[in-house]
Coordinates of C-alpha atoms in Angstrom, one line a residue:
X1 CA 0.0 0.0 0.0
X2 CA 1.2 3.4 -0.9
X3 CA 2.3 5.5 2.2
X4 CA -0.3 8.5 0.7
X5 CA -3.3 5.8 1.1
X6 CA -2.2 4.9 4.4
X7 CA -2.1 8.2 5.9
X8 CA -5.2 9.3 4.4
X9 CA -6.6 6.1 5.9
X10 CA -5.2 7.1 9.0
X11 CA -6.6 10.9 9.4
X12 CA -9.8 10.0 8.1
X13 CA -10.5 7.5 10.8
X14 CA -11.2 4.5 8.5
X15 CA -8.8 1.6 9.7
X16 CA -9.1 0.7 13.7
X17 CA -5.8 -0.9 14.1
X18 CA -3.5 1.8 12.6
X19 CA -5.2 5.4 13.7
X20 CA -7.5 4.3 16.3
X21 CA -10.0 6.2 15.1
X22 CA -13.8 6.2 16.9
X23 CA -16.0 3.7 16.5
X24 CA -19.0 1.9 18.1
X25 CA -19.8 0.6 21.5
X26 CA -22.7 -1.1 23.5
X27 CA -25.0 -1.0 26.2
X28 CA -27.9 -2.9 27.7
X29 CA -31.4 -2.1 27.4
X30 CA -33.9 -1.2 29.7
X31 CA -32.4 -1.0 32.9
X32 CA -35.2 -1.6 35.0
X33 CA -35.8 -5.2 33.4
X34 CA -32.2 -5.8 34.1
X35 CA -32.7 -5.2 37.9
X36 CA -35.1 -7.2 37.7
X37 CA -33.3 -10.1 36.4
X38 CA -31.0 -12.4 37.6
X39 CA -27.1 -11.6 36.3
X40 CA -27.5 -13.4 33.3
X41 CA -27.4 -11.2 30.6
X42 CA -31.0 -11.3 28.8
X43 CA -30.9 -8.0 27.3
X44 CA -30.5 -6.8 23.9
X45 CA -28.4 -4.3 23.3
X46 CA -28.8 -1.4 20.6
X47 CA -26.1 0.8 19.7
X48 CA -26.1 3.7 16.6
X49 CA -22.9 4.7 14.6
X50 CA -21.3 6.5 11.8
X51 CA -21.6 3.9 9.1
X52 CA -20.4 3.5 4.9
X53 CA -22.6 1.7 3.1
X54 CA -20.0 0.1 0.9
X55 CA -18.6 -2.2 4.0
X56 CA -18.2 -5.3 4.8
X57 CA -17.8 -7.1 7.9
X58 CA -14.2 -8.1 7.1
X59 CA -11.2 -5.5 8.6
X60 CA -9.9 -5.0 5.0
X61 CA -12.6 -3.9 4.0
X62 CA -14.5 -1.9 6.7
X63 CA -14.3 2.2 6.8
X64 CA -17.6 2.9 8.8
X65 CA -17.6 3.0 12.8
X66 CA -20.5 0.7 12.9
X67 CA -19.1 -1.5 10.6
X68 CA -16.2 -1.9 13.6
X69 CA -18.6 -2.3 16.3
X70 CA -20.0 -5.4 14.1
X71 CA -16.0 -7.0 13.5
X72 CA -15.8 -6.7 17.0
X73 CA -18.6 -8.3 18.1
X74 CA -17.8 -12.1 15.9
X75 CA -14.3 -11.5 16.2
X76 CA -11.7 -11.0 19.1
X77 CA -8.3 -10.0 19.5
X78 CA -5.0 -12.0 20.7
X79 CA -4.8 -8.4 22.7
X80 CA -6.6 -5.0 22.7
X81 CA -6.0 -1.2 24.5
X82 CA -8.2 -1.3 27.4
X83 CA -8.7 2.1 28.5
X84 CA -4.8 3.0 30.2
X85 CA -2.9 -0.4 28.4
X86 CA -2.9 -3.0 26.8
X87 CA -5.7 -5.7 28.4
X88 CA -5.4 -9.9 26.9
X89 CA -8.3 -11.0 25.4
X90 CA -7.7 -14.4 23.9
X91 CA -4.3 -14.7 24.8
X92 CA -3.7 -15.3 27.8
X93 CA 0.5 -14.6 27.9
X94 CA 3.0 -12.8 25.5
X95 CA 6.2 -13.2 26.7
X96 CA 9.7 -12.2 24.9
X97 CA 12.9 -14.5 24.6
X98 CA 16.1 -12.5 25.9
X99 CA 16.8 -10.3 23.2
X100 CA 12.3 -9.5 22.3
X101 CA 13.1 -10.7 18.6
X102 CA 10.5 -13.9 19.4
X103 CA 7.8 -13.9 21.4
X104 CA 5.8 -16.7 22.7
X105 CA 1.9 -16.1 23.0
X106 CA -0.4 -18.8 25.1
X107 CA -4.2 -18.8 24.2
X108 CA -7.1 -18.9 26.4
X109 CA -7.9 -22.1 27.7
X110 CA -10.8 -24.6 26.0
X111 CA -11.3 -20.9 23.6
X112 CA -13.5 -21.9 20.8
X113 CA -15.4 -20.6 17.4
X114 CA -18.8 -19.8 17.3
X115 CA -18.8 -23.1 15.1
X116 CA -18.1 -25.5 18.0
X117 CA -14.6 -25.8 16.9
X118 CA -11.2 -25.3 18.8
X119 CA -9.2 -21.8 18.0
X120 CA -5.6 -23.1 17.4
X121 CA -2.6 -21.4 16.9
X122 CA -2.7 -22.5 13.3
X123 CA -5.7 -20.1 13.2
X124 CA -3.7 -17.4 14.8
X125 CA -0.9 -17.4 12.4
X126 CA -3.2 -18.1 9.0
X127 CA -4.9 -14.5 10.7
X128 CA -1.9 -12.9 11.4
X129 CA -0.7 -13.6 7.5
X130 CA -4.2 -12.4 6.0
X131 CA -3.8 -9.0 7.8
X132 CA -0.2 -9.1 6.7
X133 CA -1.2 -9.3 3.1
X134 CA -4.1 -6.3 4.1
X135 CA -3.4 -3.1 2.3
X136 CA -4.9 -1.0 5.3
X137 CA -3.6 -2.8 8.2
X138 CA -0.3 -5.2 6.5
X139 CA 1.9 -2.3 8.1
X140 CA 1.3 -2.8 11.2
X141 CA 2.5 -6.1 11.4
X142 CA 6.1 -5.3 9.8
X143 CA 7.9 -6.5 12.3
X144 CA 6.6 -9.9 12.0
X145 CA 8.7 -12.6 10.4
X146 CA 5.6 -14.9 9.4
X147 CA 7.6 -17.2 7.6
X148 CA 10.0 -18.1 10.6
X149 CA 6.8 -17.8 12.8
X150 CA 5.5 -21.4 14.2
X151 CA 2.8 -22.9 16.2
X152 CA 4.3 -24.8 18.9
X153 CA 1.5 -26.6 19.6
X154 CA -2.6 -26.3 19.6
X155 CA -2.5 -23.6 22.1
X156 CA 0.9 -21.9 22.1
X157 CA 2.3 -19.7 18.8
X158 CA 6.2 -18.7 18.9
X159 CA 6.5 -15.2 16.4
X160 CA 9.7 -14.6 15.3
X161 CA 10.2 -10.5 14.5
X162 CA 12.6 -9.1 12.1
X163 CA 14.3 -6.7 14.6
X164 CA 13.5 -6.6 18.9
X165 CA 10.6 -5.2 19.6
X166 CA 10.0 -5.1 23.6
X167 CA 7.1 -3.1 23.3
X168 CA 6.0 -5.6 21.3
X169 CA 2.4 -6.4 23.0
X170 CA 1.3 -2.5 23.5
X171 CA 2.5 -1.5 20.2
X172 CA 1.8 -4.6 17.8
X173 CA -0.2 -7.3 19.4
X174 CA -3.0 -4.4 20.7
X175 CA -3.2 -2.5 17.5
X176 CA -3.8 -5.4 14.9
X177 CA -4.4 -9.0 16.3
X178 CA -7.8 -10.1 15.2
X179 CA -8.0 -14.1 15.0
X180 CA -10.7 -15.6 12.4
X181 CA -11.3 -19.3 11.7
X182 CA -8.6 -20.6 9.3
X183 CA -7.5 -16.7 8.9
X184 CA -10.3 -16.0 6.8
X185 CA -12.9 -13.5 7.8
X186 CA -15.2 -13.6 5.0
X187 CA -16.6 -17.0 6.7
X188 CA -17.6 -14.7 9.5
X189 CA -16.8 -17.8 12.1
X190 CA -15.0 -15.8 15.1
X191 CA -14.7 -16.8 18.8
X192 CA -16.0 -13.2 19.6
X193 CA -19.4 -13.0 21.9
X194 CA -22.0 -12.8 19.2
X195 CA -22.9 -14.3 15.4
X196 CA -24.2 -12.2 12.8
X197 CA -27.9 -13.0 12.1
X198 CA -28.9 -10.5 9.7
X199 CA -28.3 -7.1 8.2
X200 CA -26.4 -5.2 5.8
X201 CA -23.6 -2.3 5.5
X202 CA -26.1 0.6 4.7
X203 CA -28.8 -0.2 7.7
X204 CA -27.2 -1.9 10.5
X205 CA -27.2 -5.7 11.7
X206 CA -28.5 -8.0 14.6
X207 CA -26.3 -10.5 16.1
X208 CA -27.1 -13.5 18.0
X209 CA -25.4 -14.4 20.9
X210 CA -22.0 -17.0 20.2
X211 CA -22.7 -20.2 22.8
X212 CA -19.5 -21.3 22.7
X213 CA -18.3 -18.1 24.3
X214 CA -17.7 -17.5 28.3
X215 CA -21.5 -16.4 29.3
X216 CA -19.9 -14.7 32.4
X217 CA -18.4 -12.4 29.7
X218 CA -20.9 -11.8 27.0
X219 CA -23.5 -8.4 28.0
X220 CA -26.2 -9.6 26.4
X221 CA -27.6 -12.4 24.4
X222 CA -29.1 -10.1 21.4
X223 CA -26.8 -7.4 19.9
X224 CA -28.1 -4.5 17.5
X225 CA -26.2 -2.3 15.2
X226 CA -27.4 0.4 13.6
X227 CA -26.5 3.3 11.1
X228 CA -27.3 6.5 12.3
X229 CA -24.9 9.1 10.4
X230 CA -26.2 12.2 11.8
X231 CA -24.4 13.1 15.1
X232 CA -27.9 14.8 16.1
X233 CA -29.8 12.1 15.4
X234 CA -27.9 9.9 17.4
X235 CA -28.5 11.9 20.1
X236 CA -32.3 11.6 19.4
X237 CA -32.3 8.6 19.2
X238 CA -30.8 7.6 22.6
X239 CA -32.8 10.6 24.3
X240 CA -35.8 8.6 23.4
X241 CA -35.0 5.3 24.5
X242 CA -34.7 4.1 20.5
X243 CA -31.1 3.1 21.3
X244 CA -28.7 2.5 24.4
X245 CA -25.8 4.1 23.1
X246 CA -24.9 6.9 20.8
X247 CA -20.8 6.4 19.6
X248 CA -19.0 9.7 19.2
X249 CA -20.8 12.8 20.0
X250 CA -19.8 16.5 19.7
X251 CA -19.4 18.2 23.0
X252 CA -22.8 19.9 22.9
X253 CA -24.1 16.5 23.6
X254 CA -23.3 16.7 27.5
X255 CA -26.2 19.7 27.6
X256 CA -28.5 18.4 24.8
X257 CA -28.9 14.5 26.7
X258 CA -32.4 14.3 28.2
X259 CA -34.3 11.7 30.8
X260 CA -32.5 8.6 31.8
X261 CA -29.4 9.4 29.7
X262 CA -26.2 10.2 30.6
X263 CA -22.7 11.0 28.8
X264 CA -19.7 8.7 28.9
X265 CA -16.4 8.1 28.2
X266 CA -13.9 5.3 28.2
X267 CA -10.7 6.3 29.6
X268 CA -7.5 7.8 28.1
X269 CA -7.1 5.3 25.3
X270 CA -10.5 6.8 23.9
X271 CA -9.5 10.5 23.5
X272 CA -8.3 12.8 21.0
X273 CA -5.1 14.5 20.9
X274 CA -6.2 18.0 19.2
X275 CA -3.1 19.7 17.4
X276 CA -0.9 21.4 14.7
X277 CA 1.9 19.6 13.0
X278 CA 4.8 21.9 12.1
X279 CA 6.8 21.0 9.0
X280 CA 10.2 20.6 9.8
X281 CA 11.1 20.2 6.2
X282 CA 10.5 23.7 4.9
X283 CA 11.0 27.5 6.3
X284 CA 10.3 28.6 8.7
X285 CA 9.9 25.5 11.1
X286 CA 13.1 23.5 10.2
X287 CA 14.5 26.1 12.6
X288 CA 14.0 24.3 16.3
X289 CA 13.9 28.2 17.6
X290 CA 10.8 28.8 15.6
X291 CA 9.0 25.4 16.6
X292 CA 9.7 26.5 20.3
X293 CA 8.6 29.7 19.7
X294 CA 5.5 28.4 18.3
X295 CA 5.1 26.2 21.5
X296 CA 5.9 28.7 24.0
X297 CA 2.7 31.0 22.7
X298 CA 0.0 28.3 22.9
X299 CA -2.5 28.9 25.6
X300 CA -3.2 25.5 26.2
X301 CA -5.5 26.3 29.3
X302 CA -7.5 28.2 27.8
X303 CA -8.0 26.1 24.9
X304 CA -8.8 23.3 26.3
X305 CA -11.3 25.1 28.7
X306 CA -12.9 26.9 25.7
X307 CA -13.5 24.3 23.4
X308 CA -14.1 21.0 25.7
X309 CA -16.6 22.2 28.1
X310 CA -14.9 20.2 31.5
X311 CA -14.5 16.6 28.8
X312 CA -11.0 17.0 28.5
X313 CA -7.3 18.7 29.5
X314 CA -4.6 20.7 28.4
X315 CA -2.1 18.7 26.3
X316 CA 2.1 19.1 26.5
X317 CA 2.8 17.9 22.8
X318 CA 3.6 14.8 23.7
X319 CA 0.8 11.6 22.7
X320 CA -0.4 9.4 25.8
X321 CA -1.7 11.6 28.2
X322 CA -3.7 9.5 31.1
X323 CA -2.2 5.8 29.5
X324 CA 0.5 3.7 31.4
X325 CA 4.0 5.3 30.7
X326 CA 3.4 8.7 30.4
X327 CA 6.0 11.0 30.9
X328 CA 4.8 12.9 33.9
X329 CA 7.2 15.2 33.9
X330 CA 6.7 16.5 31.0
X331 CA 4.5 19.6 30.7
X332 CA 4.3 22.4 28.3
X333 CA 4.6 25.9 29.5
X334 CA 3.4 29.1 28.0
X335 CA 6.2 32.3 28.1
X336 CA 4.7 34.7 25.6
X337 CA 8.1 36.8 26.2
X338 CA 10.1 34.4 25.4
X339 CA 7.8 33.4 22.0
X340 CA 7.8 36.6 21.2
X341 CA 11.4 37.0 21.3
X342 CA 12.4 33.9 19.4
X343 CA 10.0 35.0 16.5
X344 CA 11.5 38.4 16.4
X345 CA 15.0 36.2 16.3
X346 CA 13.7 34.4 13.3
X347 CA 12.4 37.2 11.7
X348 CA 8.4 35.7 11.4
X349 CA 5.8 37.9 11.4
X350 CA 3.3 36.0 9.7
X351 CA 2.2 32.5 9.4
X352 CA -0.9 30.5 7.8
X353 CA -3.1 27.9 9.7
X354 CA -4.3 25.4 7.4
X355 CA -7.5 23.6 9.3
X356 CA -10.8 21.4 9.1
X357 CA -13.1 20.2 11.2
X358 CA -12.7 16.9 10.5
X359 CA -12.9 16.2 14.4
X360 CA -15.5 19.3 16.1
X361 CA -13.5 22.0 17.5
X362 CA -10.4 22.4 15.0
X363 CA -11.2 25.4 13.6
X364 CA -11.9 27.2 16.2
X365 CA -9.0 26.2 18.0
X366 CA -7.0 27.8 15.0
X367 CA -8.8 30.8 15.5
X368 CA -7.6 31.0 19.3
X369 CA -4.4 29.9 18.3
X370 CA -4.3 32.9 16.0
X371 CA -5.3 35.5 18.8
X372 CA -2.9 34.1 21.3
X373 CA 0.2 34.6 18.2
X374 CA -0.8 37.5 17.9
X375 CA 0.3 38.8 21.3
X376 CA 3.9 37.3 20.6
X377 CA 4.0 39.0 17.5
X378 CA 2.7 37.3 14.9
X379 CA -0.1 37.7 12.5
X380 CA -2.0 34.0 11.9
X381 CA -4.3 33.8 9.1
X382 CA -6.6 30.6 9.2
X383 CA -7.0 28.7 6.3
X384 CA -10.2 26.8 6.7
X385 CA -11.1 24.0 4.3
X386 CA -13.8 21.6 3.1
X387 CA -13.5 18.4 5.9
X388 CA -14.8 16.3 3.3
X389 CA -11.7 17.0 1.2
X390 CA -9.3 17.6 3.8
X391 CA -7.1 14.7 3.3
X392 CA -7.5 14.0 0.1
X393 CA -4.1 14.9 -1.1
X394 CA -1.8 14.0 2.0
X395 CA 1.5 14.9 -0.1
X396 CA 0.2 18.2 -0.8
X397 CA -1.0 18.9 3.0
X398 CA 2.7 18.1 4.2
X399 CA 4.1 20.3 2.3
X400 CA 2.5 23.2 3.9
X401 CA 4.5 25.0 6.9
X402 CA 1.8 24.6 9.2
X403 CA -1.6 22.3 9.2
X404 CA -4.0 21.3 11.8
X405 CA -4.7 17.7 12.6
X406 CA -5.8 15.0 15.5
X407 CA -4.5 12.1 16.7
X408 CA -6.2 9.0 18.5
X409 CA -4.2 8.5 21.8
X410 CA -2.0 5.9 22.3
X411 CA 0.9 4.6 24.6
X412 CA 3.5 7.1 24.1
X413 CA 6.2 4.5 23.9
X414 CA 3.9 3.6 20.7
X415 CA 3.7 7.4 19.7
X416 CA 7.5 8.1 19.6
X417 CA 7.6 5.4 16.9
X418 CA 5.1 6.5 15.0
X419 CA 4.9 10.0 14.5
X420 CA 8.5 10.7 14.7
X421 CA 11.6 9.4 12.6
X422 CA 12.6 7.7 9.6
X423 CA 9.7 4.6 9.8
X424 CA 7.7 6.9 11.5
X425 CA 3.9 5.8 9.6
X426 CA 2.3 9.0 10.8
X427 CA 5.3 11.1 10.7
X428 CA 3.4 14.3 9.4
X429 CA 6.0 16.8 10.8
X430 CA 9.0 15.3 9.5
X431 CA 11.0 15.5 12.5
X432 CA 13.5 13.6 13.3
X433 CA 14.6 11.3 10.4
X434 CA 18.2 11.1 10.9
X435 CA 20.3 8.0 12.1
X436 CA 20.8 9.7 15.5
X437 CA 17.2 9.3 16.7
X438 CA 16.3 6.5 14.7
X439 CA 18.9 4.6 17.0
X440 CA 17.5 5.9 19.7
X441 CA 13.7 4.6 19.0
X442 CA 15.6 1.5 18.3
X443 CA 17.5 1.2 21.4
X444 CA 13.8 1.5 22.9
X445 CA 13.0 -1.4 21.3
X446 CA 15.8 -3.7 21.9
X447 CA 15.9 -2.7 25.8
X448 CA 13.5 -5.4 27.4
X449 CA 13.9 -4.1 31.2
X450 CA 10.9 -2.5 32.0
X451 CA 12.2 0.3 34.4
X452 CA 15.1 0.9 31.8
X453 CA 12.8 1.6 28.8
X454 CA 10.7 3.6 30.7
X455 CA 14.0 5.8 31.6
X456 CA 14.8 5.7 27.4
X457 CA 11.2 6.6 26.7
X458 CA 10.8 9.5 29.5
X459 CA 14.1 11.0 27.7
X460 CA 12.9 10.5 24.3
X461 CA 9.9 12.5 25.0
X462 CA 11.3 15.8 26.3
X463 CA 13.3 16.3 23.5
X464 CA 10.3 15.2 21.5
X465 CA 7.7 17.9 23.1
X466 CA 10.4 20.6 23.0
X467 CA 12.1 20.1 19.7
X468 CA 9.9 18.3 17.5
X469 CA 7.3 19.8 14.8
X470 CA 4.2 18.3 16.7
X471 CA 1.8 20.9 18.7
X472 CA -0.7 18.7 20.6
X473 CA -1.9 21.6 22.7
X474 CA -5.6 19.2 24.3
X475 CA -6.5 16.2 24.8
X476 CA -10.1 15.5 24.4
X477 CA -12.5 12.9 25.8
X478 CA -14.3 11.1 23.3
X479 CA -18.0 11.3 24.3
X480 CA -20.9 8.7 24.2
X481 CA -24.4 8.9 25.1
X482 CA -26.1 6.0 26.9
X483 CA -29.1 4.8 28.8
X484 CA -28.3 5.3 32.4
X485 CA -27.1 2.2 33.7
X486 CA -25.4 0.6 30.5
X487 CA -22.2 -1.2 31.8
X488 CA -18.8 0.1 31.2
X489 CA -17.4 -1.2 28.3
X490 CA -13.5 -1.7 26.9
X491 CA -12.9 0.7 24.4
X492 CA -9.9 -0.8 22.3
X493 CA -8.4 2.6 20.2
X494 CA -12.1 3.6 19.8
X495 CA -13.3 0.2 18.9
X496 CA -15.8 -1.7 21.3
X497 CA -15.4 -5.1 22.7
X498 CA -18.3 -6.5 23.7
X499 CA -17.5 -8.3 26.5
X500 CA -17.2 -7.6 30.5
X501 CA -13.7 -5.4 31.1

């Protein structure tokens, strides 16, 4: 796959495993039958999402956040992001050789297919190899040497990598791991909690529930999907008791939500990093004085009050905020003085914003952005375009000086890799593509003592938030509307799993 595609596919949210973009999630329904019953799950449960009628229920070939939330539900993971980390879901152990070049995964216990048949490690692998071969999500399994890769035995699978990877189960296994029956989807046989029943890409579908999987686990024994495009009529819909749960809803939501509803949000691993990449390739940003002047004029408190409404918090330019790892000690400061100075040093007086609101509240963040430059010394003028069209030529958008974009959050161990460097996927700034850092981020990778990568990584990310090109000035929770009482579910990079956390 072209790295153009891949990006796009990326900033528009269409591929789950790679930018953890939003999609669907689930509830029960009717919370007063519920009480009444025992704590077996009787329940159908009705969710609405963003959908594309062109889908199919196959993760090479799904776009739509419904779409997702159907996957999901007949399939399951080896591993997914719970809402802080990484969380096992039908394997039970990863664990690394010396050296993290193979790694040897254990699956659940008596784990079977909603066919009545045992998931093997055969199946693992043959899964494994078809996303591989995927044009949307083969990149994410680079690192895998499939060919040297074995099953060991029914239950265990040894995977051999190309180079060490000791961040191999928060970084790999979580973002792309889906197991299907003989590693083909398109037979829609999963061990997930549910089996399709009926539907279609453009209205929704029902599933039935899998019973061959844990009951303990499962939320419900029906599951409904449904289309719903219009952000507003999601909302609707759950105010009326027509749904359980609305996916993705703008911030007005939290004062639109009526009755027995409530808003909701999943954790860390469920927000939005909100932020301007700066291109380190051209004038004036591939001076580091002008990206930290940029930096050091950013209101971030005020941003984040203005536009998130209490669901959400400043950000330091740095991806992870609220996950496991985090760099605590890193936080961005604003010094207008000192901005103002550095600009005057580099002699900018003028810049252009290139934005969309392809997630709510981008564009007016540029405008604010533009206010708060202007009392360092520089005049911002906001180029706002069509969000429809917004990433349609990727090469073109990086070669502007300055553009707005979001991120989904992820481990920043994870986010060093991939946003900065010479293999960085979603390296939209251009920073840091020389051999000096790229040993570094490998050195990260080859360093299997927890407390010593963690040391490698908190380093890595001050120079990262202070010298690189990326601005990600909030972080913003990703909101859901649901039926008061719906259980907490895991929200894997915006992707539900139907199952107890």
């Amino acid at each position: 796959m072209e790295r153009r595609q891949f990006l796009k596919l990326l900033a528009t949210g269409t591929t789950v495993a790679l930018a953890g973009s939003v999609f669907a999630a689930c509830s029960q329904q009717d919370a007063d039958s519920d009480a009444a019953a025992s704590n077996e799950a009787k329940t159908t449960l009705r969710v609405a999402a963003i959908g594309n009628p062109g889908d199919e229920l196959d993760p090479s070939a799904a776009s739509g956040t419904a779409t997702w939330a159907g996957i999901y539900a007949i399939f399951e993971s080896l591993v997914v992001t719970a809402a802080t980390g990484p969380s096992m879901q039908l394997a039970t152990t990863a664990k690394p050789n010396d050296d993290a070049t193979e790694w040897t995964v254990t699956l659940r216990d008596g784990a079977k297919f909603s066919d009545g048949s045992p998931v093997t490690a055969k199946d693992v692998l043959a899964s494994l190899r078809f996303t591989a071969d995927s044009q949307k999500l083969g990149s994410q399994l680079a690192s895998v040497d499939l060919d040297k890769s074995e099953a060991k035995d029914d239950s265990t699978v040894v995977l051999a990598l190309y180079q060490p990877r000791a961040d191999f189960i928060e970084s790999v296994l979580a973002k792309s791991s889906l197991v299907f029956k003989d590693g083909d989807p398109a037979k829609g046989i999963g061990s997930g909690p549910y089996v399709k029943e009926s539907g279609s890409a453009a209205d929704g579908w029902s599933f039935m529930a899998n019973e061959h999987f844990p009951k303990d686990k499962r939320l419900s024994e029906m599951l409904e999907v449904r289309v719903i495009a219009d952000a507003d009529a999601r909302i609707r819909a759950v105010n009326s008791g027509e749904i359980d749960l609305a996916l993705d809803l703008p911030v007005v939501a939290a004062k639109t939500l009526t009755g027995d509803t409530e808003i909701w949000s999943a954790g860390p691993s469920d927000a939005k990093n909100l932020g301007v990449f700066l291109n380190t390739d051209v004038a004036p940003f591939n001076n580091v004085d002008a990206r930290k002047a940029f930096k050091l004029a950013i209101d971030r408190e005020k941003l984040a009050k203005t536009l998130f409404d209490g669901h959400g918090q400043p950000g330091d330019d740095l991806p992870g905020k609220g996950m496991d790892g985090y760099p605590e000690s890193v936080r961005a400061k604003r010094d207008v003085a000192k901005a103002k100075e550095l600009f005057a040093a580099a002699g900018i007086t003028e810049l252009t914003l290139s934005t969309a609101d392809v997630s709510p509240g981008m564009n007016d963040a540029a405008h604010l952005i533009a206010e708060q430059l202007d009392e360092a010394g520089v005049k911002l003028k906001v180029d706002e375009r069509d969000p429809a069209t917004y990433y349609n030529d990727i090469p073109a958008l990086m070669k502007l000086p300055l553009f707005a974009t979001y991120l989904q959050n992820f481990p920043t161990e994870y986010g060093l890799q991939f946003t900065s460097g010479t293999n960085g996927v979603f390296n939209m700034s251009g920073w840091g593509k020389n051999a000096e850092w790229d040993a570094k981020l490998a050195e990260i990778g080859a360093t299997v003592d927890a407390k010593e990568r963690q040391k490698l990584v908190d380093s890595l990310s001050k120079t990262y938030a202070e010298e690189g090109g990326t601005v990600l000035w909030g972080v913003q929770d990703t909101l859901h509307g649901r039926v008061k009482g719906t259980p907490d579910v895991i929200m894997s990079q915006g992707a539900p799993v139907f199952t107890t956390p």
